[in-house]
Amino acid sequence: MLRLPDHWVWDSWYARDDNDRWHAFFLRASRALHDPHRRHRRATIGHAVSTDLRTWRLVADALVPADAPSWDDLATWTGCTVRGPDGRWYLFYTGVGRAEDGLVQRIGLAVSDDLTTWHRHGTGPLVEADPTWYELLDRTLWYEQAWRDPWVFPDPGGAGWHMLVTARANTGPAGSRGVVGHATSPDLVNWTVRPPLSTPADFGHLEVPQVAVVDGQPLLLFSTDAAGTRGHGHRIWVAPGHDVRGPWDIAAARPFPHPHLYAPRLVAGPAGDWSLIGFLDHVDGEFVGALSDPIPVRYRTSTGLTATTAPVTTPTG
């Protein structure tokens, strides 16, 4: 697994280059903070390279907070990396700024020719929450303005690109407004915010959403540490659908049980196989902050998404 002696590692996402090397991008913050809850306001986007998703070589960080004043001058958070039709790499990320004390989330873009050196696209955010459908900052309702964790994928019919976003509806009980936010683009740069692809289903938020077709079934994967009465202690959820473009019935989601994993990603293998890679948070009461080895998974209608091997944990160290 990827465990750094001097930094905590948490949310991650993956890209594969032309040389069959995997690139992991992940949030990281110094263990010198002592309290892992402080990591969110110090997060940068780290970068490591692997040929097998198990042994990683750390390279230079992909992105750090911008110089002040800027909309993303406090921390850079979770995103995704895709290759555009122009051959360049596009890293969509969440940014928070000092001006709002990190409470307002927006989505930005950095671009690279080689997956190593990244440059911000423009000086402002790329996609922001539209109050037509989405909740803006109101601390009487929720502790932040949720608009983060972009997941970008090409339209299966060739009609541009889709972006999924961790968002909250602007109506309904305050603790149950979590929805899958949605935006579309013809070119990865110009985006139009659309209505959510789900309706509230008793989750406070749906973090790190991702779509994939596993064993022939379109799936939405998400995590939540702010569940309503449906939570029952589960934090990783999978909802089946008819199409990766949604809409998604969150009420039909099933939990993926794992004692310590959070914010996993579905990663495709060369033979059509799939694995989950996420971060290990608390084991025996201690925050671990390390990425797991791949957990092979299968999807069956009768059982949902299940691991094909027993979960493996790590000592806290």
CSV table of C-alpha atoms in Angstrom, one decimal:
chain,number,residue,atom,x,y,z
A,1,MET,CA,0.0,0.0,0.0
A,2,LEU,CA,1.0,3.7,-0.2
A,3,ARG,CA,1.9,4.8,3.3
A,4,LEU,CA,4.1,7.9,3.8
A,5,PRO,CA,6.1,8.2,7.1
A,6,ASP,CA,5.7,12.0,7.3
A,7,HIS,CA,2.3,12.6,5.7
A,8,TRP,CA,-1.2,11.3,6.0
A,9,VAL,CA,-2.8,10.2,2.7
A,10,TRP,CA,-6.5,10.0,2.0
A,11,ASP,CA,-8.9,10.6,-1.0
A,12,SER,CA,-7.3,9.4,-4.2
A,13,TRP,CA,-7.9,8.9,-8.0
A,14,TYR,CA,-6.0,7.2,-10.8
A,15,ALA,CA,-4.9,7.6,-14.4
A,16,ARG,CA,-3.0,5.2,-16.7
A,17,ASP,CA,-0.4,6.5,-19.2
A,18,ASP,CA,0.7,5.2,-22.5
A,19,ASN,CA,3.5,3.2,-20.9
A,20,ASP,CA,1.0,1.2,-18.7
A,21,ARG,CA,2.1,3.1,-15.6
A,22,TRP,CA,-0.5,4.0,-13.0
A,23,HIS,CA,-0.5,7.5,-11.6
A,24,ALA,CA,-2.2,8.0,-8.2
A,25,PHE,CA,-3.2,11.5,-7.2
A,26,PHE,CA,-4.2,11.9,-3.6
A,27,LEU,CA,-4.7,14.3,-0.8
A,28,ARG,CA,-1.8,14.6,1.6
A,29,ALA,CA,-1.0,16.6,4.7
A,30,SER,CA,1.9,16.5,7.2
A,31,ARG,CA,1.7,14.3,10.2
A,32,ALA,CA,3.4,17.1,12.1
A,33,LEU,CA,-0.1,18.6,12.5
A,34,HIS,CA,-0.6,15.8,15.1
A,35,ASP,CA,-4.4,16.0,14.9
A,36,PRO,CA,-5.6,14.3,11.7
A,37,HIS,CA,-8.8,16.5,11.8
A,38,ARG,CA,-6.5,19.5,10.9
A,39,ARG,CA,-5.4,17.9,7.7
A,40,HIS,CA,-8.3,19.1,5.5
A,41,ARG,CA,-7.2,22.8,5.8
A,42,ARG,CA,-3.6,21.9,4.8
A,43,ALA,CA,-4.3,19.5,2.0
A,44,THR,CA,-2.2,19.4,-1.2
A,45,ILE,CA,-2.5,17.0,-4.2
A,46,GLY,CA,0.3,14.4,-4.1
A,47,HIS,CA,1.4,12.2,-6.9
A,48,ALA,CA,2.9,8.7,-7.1
A,49,VAL,CA,3.6,6.2,-9.9
A,50,SER,CA,3.3,2.4,-10.0
A,51,THR,CA,3.3,-0.5,-12.5
A,52,ASP,CA,1.1,-2.8,-10.4
A,53,LEU,CA,-1.0,-0.6,-8.1
A,54,ARG,CA,0.8,-2.0,-5.1
A,55,THR,CA,4.4,-0.6,-5.1
A,56,TRP,CA,4.5,3.2,-5.5
A,57,ARG,CA,7.2,5.7,-6.3
A,58,LEU,CA,6.5,9.1,-4.9
A,59,VAL,CA,7.1,12.0,-7.3
A,60,ALA,CA,6.5,15.8,-7.0
A,61,ASP,CA,3.2,17.0,-5.9
A,62,ALA,CA,0.7,17.8,-8.6
A,63,LEU,CA,-1.0,20.8,-7.1
A,64,VAL,CA,-0.8,23.0,-4.0
A,65,PRO,CA,-2.9,25.9,-2.9
A,66,ALA,CA,-2.6,29.1,-4.9
A,67,ASP,CA,-1.0,32.3,-3.7
A,68,ALA,CA,-3.4,34.6,-1.9
A,69,PRO,CA,-5.7,36.1,-2.6
A,70,SER,CA,-7.4,33.3,-4.7
A,71,TRP,CA,-10.5,31.2,-4.6
A,72,ASP,CA,-8.3,28.2,-3.8
A,73,ASP,CA,-5.6,29.7,-1.6
A,74,LEU,CA,-6.4,27.5,1.5
A,75,ALA,CA,-6.4,23.9,0.3
A,76,THR,CA,-6.8,21.8,-2.8
A,77,TRP,CA,-9.1,18.8,-2.4
A,78,THR,CA,-10.4,15.7,-4.3
A,79,GLY,CA,-10.8,15.5,-8.0
A,80,CYS,CA,-10.2,13.3,-11.0
A,81,THR,CA,-7.8,13.2,-14.0
A,82,VAL,CA,-8.9,12.5,-17.6
A,83,ARG,CA,-7.2,12.6,-21.0
A,84,GLY,CA,-8.8,15.0,-23.4
A,85,PRO,CA,-9.2,14.6,-27.2
A,86,ASP,CA,-6.3,16.9,-27.7
A,87,GLY,CA,-4.0,14.4,-25.9
A,88,ARG,CA,-3.5,16.6,-22.9
A,89,TRP,CA,-4.4,15.6,-19.3
A,90,TYR,CA,-7.0,17.5,-17.4
A,91,LEU,CA,-7.1,17.5,-13.6
A,92,PHE,CA,-10.3,18.7,-12.1
A,93,TYR,CA,-10.1,19.5,-8.4
A,94,THR,CA,-11.9,21.0,-5.5
A,95,GLY,CA,-10.6,24.3,-4.1
A,96,VAL,CA,-11.4,26.3,-0.9
A,97,GLY,CA,-10.3,29.8,0.0
A,98,ARG,CA,-9.3,31.8,3.0
A,99,ALA,CA,-11.8,34.5,2.3
A,100,GLU,CA,-14.7,32.2,3.2
A,101,ASP,CA,-12.6,30.4,5.9
A,102,GLY,CA,-12.7,27.3,3.6
A,103,LEU,CA,-16.5,26.9,3.9
A,104,VAL,CA,-17.3,27.4,0.2
A,105,GLN,CA,-16.3,24.7,-2.3
A,106,ARG,CA,-15.7,25.3,-6.0
A,107,ILE,CA,-14.2,23.2,-8.8
A,108,GLY,CA,-11.1,24.2,-10.8
A,109,LEU,CA,-8.9,22.8,-13.5
A,110,ALA,CA,-5.2,22.2,-14.1
A,111,VAL,CA,-3.7,20.9,-17.3
A,112,SER,CA,-0.6,18.9,-18.2
A,113,ASP,CA,1.2,17.5,-21.2
A,114,ASP,CA,2.9,14.8,-19.3
A,115,LEU,CA,1.0,14.0,-16.0
A,116,THR,CA,3.9,15.5,-14.1
A,117,THR,CA,3.9,19.3,-14.5
A,118,TRP,CA,0.5,20.9,-14.0
A,119,HIS,CA,-0.6,24.5,-14.7
A,120,ARG,CA,-3.9,26.0,-13.5
A,121,HIS,CA,-6.4,26.9,-16.3
A,122,GLY,CA,-7.2,30.5,-15.7
A,123,THR,CA,-7.4,32.3,-12.4
A,124,GLY,CA,-10.9,31.5,-11.3
A,125,PRO,CA,-13.0,28.4,-10.6
A,126,LEU,CA,-14.4,26.4,-13.5
A,127,VAL,CA,-17.7,25.2,-12.0
A,128,GLU,CA,-19.7,26.6,-9.1
A,129,ALA,CA,-23.0,25.6,-7.4
A,130,ASP,CA,-26.1,27.0,-9.1
A,131,PRO,CA,-28.7,28.0,-6.5
A,132,THR,CA,-31.5,27.1,-9.0
A,133,TRP,CA,-31.1,23.5,-7.7
A,134,TYR,CA,-28.3,23.4,-5.1
A,135,GLU,CA,-27.9,24.6,-1.6
A,136,LEU,CA,-25.4,27.5,-1.0
A,137,LEU,CA,-23.7,28.3,2.2
A,138,ASP,CA,-26.2,28.5,5.1
A,139,ARG,CA,-24.7,27.5,8.4
A,140,THR,CA,-28.1,27.1,10.0
A,141,LEU,CA,-28.6,24.2,7.6
A,142,TRP,CA,-25.2,22.7,7.0
A,143,TYR,CA,-21.6,23.4,8.1
A,144,GLU,CA,-20.3,24.1,4.5
A,145,GLN,CA,-21.3,24.7,0.9
A,146,ALA,CA,-20.9,21.3,-0.6
A,147,TRP,CA,-19.7,21.4,-4.2
A,148,ARG,CA,-16.7,19.1,-4.5
A,149,ASP,CA,-15.2,15.8,-5.6
A,150,PRO,CA,-15.7,16.2,-9.4
A,151,TRP,CA,-15.8,13.0,-11.4
A,152,VAL,CA,-15.6,13.6,-15.1
A,153,PHE,CA,-16.3,11.0,-17.9
A,154,PRO,CA,-17.1,11.1,-21.6
A,155,ASP,CA,-20.7,10.7,-22.7
A,156,PRO,CA,-21.1,7.2,-24.0
A,157,GLY,CA,-22.9,8.5,-27.1
A,158,GLY,CA,-20.2,11.0,-27.9
A,159,ALA,CA,-22.1,14.1,-26.7
A,160,GLY,CA,-19.3,15.7,-24.8
A,161,TRP,CA,-18.5,15.2,-21.1
A,162,HIS,CA,-20.3,14.7,-17.8
A,163,MET,CA,-19.2,15.8,-14.3
A,164,LEU,CA,-20.6,14.4,-11.1
A,165,VAL,CA,-20.3,16.5,-8.0
A,166,THR,CA,-20.8,16.0,-4.2
A,167,ALA,CA,-23.7,18.5,-3.7
A,168,ARG,CA,-26.8,19.2,-1.7
A,169,ALA,CA,-30.3,20.0,-2.9
A,170,ASN,CA,-31.8,23.4,-1.9
A,171,THR,CA,-35.0,21.9,-0.4
A,172,GLY,CA,-35.9,19.2,2.1
A,173,PRO,CA,-34.8,18.3,5.7
A,174,ALA,CA,-31.3,19.7,6.4
A,175,GLY,CA,-29.7,16.4,7.3
A,176,SER,CA,-30.9,14.6,4.2
A,177,ARG,CA,-30.2,16.8,1.2
A,178,GLY,CA,-27.3,15.0,-0.3
A,179,VAL,CA,-27.5,14.5,-4.1
A,180,VAL,CA,-25.4,13.8,-7.1
A,181,GLY,CA,-24.7,17.1,-8.7
A,182,HIS,CA,-24.3,17.3,-12.5
A,183,ALA,CA,-22.7,19.5,-15.1
A,184,THR,CA,-22.0,18.9,-18.8
A,185,SER,CA,-19.4,20.2,-21.2
A,186,PRO,CA,-18.6,20.0,-25.0
A,187,ASP,CA,-14.9,20.5,-24.5
A,188,LEU,CA,-13.8,19.9,-20.9
A,189,VAL,CA,-13.4,23.7,-20.4
A,190,ASN,CA,-16.8,25.3,-20.7
A,191,TRP,CA,-19.3,23.8,-18.3
A,192,THR,CA,-23.1,24.1,-17.8
A,193,VAL,CA,-24.5,23.2,-14.4
A,194,ARG,CA,-27.6,20.9,-14.7
A,195,PRO,CA,-30.2,19.5,-12.2
A,196,PRO,CA,-29.0,16.8,-9.9
A,197,LEU,CA,-29.0,13.2,-11.1
A,198,SER,CA,-30.6,11.9,-7.9
A,199,THR,CA,-33.2,13.0,-5.3
A,200,PRO,CA,-32.5,13.3,-1.6
A,201,ALA,CA,-32.6,9.9,0.1
A,202,ASP,CA,-31.6,10.5,3.7
A,203,PHE,CA,-27.9,11.1,3.2
A,204,GLY,CA,-26.3,14.4,4.3
A,205,HIS,CA,-23.8,14.2,1.4
A,206,LEU,CA,-22.6,11.7,-1.2
A,207,GLU,CA,-18.9,12.0,-1.3
A,208,VAL,CA,-16.4,11.0,-4.0
A,209,PRO,CA,-19.0,9.9,-6.5
A,210,GLN,CA,-17.9,7.7,-9.4
A,211,VAL,CA,-19.6,5.8,-12.2
A,212,ALA,CA,-18.4,2.6,-13.9
A,213,VAL,CA,-19.7,-0.5,-15.6
A,214,VAL,CA,-18.7,-3.5,-13.6
A,215,ASP,CA,-19.6,-7.0,-14.9
A,216,GLY,CA,-22.0,-5.4,-17.3
A,217,GLN,CA,-23.9,-3.3,-14.7
A,218,PRO,CA,-23.7,0.5,-14.6
A,219,LEU,CA,-22.9,1.5,-11.0
A,220,LEU,CA,-22.7,4.6,-8.9
A,221,LEU,CA,-20.2,4.4,-6.1
A,222,PHE,CA,-20.2,6.9,-3.2
A,223,SER,CA,-19.2,7.3,0.4
A,224,THR,CA,-20.8,9.1,3.3
A,225,ASP,CA,-19.9,9.9,6.9
A,226,ALA,CA,-23.1,11.9,7.3
A,227,ALA,CA,-25.8,9.4,6.8
A,228,GLY,CA,-29.4,9.7,8.0
A,229,THR,CA,-31.4,6.8,9.4
A,230,ARG,CA,-30.4,4.5,6.5
A,231,GLY,CA,-26.8,4.7,7.4
A,232,HIS,CA,-26.7,1.9,10.1
A,233,GLY,CA,-22.9,2.4,10.3
A,234,HIS,CA,-22.2,1.7,6.6
A,235,ARG,CA,-20.2,4.4,4.8
A,236,ILE,CA,-19.5,3.0,1.3
A,237,TRP,CA,-22.5,2.6,-1.0
A,238,VAL,CA,-23.2,1.3,-4.5
A,239,ALA,CA,-26.4,2.1,-6.5
A,240,PRO,CA,-27.2,0.2,-9.8
A,241,GLY,CA,-28.6,2.1,-12.7
A,242,HIS,CA,-29.6,1.7,-16.4
A,243,ASP,CA,-26.9,4.0,-17.7
A,244,VAL,CA,-23.8,5.7,-16.4
A,245,ARG,CA,-25.5,9.0,-17.2
A,246,GLY,CA,-28.1,8.4,-14.6
A,247,PRO,CA,-30.5,9.2,-13.1
A,248,TRP,CA,-29.6,7.3,-9.9
A,249,ASP,CA,-31.9,5.9,-7.3
A,250,ILE,CA,-30.0,6.5,-4.1
A,251,ALA,CA,-32.7,4.8,-2.1
A,252,ALA,CA,-31.8,1.6,-3.9
A,253,ALA,CA,-28.1,1.8,-2.9
A,254,ARG,CA,-26.5,-1.1,-1.1
A,255,PRO,CA,-23.6,-0.9,1.4
A,256,PHE,CA,-20.2,-2.2,0.6
A,257,PRO,CA,-19.0,-3.4,4.0
A,258,HIS,CA,-15.4,-2.8,4.9
A,259,PRO,CA,-14.2,-2.1,8.5
A,260,HIS,CA,-11.8,0.7,7.8
A,261,LEU,CA,-12.0,1.8,4.1
A,262,TYR,CA,-13.3,5.2,3.0
A,263,ALA,CA,-13.5,7.1,-0.3
A,264,PRO,CA,-12.5,4.1,-2.6
A,265,ARG,CA,-12.3,4.3,-6.3
A,266,LEU,CA,-13.1,1.5,-8.8
A,267,VAL,CA,-10.0,0.8,-10.9
A,268,ALA,CA,-10.2,-1.3,-14.0
A,269,GLY,CA,-7.6,-4.1,-14.6
A,270,PRO,CA,-6.3,-5.2,-18.0
A,271,ALA,CA,-8.6,-8.2,-18.3
A,272,GLY,CA,-11.9,-6.5,-17.5
A,273,ASP,CA,-11.5,-7.1,-13.7
A,274,TRP,CA,-12.1,-4.4,-11.1
A,275,SER,CA,-10.6,-3.5,-7.8
A,276,LEU,CA,-11.3,-0.9,-5.1
A,277,ILE,CA,-8.6,1.3,-3.8
A,278,GLY,CA,-9.3,3.7,-0.9
A,279,PHE,CA,-7.7,5.0,2.2
A,280,LEU,CA,-7.7,3.4,5.6
A,281,ASP,CA,-8.9,5.8,8.2
A,282,HIS,CA,-9.3,4.5,11.8
A,283,VAL,CA,-8.0,1.2,12.9
A,284,ASP,CA,-8.1,0.4,16.6
A,285,GLY,CA,-9.0,4.0,17.3
A,286,GLU,CA,-6.0,5.5,15.4
A,287,PHE,CA,-6.1,7.4,12.1
A,288,VAL,CA,-4.0,5.5,9.6
A,289,GLY,CA,-4.0,7.8,6.5
A,290,ALA,CA,-2.7,5.3,3.9
A,291,LEU,CA,-4.0,3.9,0.6
A,292,SER,CA,-5.0,0.3,0.5
A,293,ASP,CA,-3.8,-2.3,-1.8
A,294,PRO,CA,-6.3,-3.2,-4.6
A,295,ILE,CA,-9.4,-5.1,-3.3
A,296,PRO,CA,-10.7,-7.3,-6.1
A,297,VAL,CA,-14.5,-6.9,-6.5
A,298,ARG,CA,-17.4,-8.4,-8.5
A,299,TYR,CA,-21.0,-7.3,-9.1
A,300,ARG,CA,-23.9,-9.7,-8.9
A,301,THR,CA,-27.6,-8.7,-8.9
A,302,SER,CA,-28.3,-10.9,-5.9
A,303,THR,CA,-25.4,-9.6,-3.7
A,304,GLY,CA,-24.4,-6.3,-5.1
A,305,LEU,CA,-20.7,-5.3,-5.2
A,306,THR,CA,-18.7,-7.6,-3.1
A,307,ALA,CA,-15.0,-8.3,-2.5
A,308,THR,CA,-13.6,-11.5,-3.9
A,309,THR,CA,-10.9,-11.7,-1.1
A,310,ALA,CA,-11.1,-10.9,2.6
A,311,PRO,CA,-10.3,-7.3,3.5
A,312,VAL,CA,-6.7,-6.6,4.6
A,313,THR,CA,-5.9,-4.0,7.2
A,314,THR,CA,-2.6,-2.5,8.4
A,315,PRO,CA,-1.2,-1.8,11.8
A,316,THR,CA,-1.5,1.9,12.8
A,317,GLY,CA,2.3,2.3,13.1
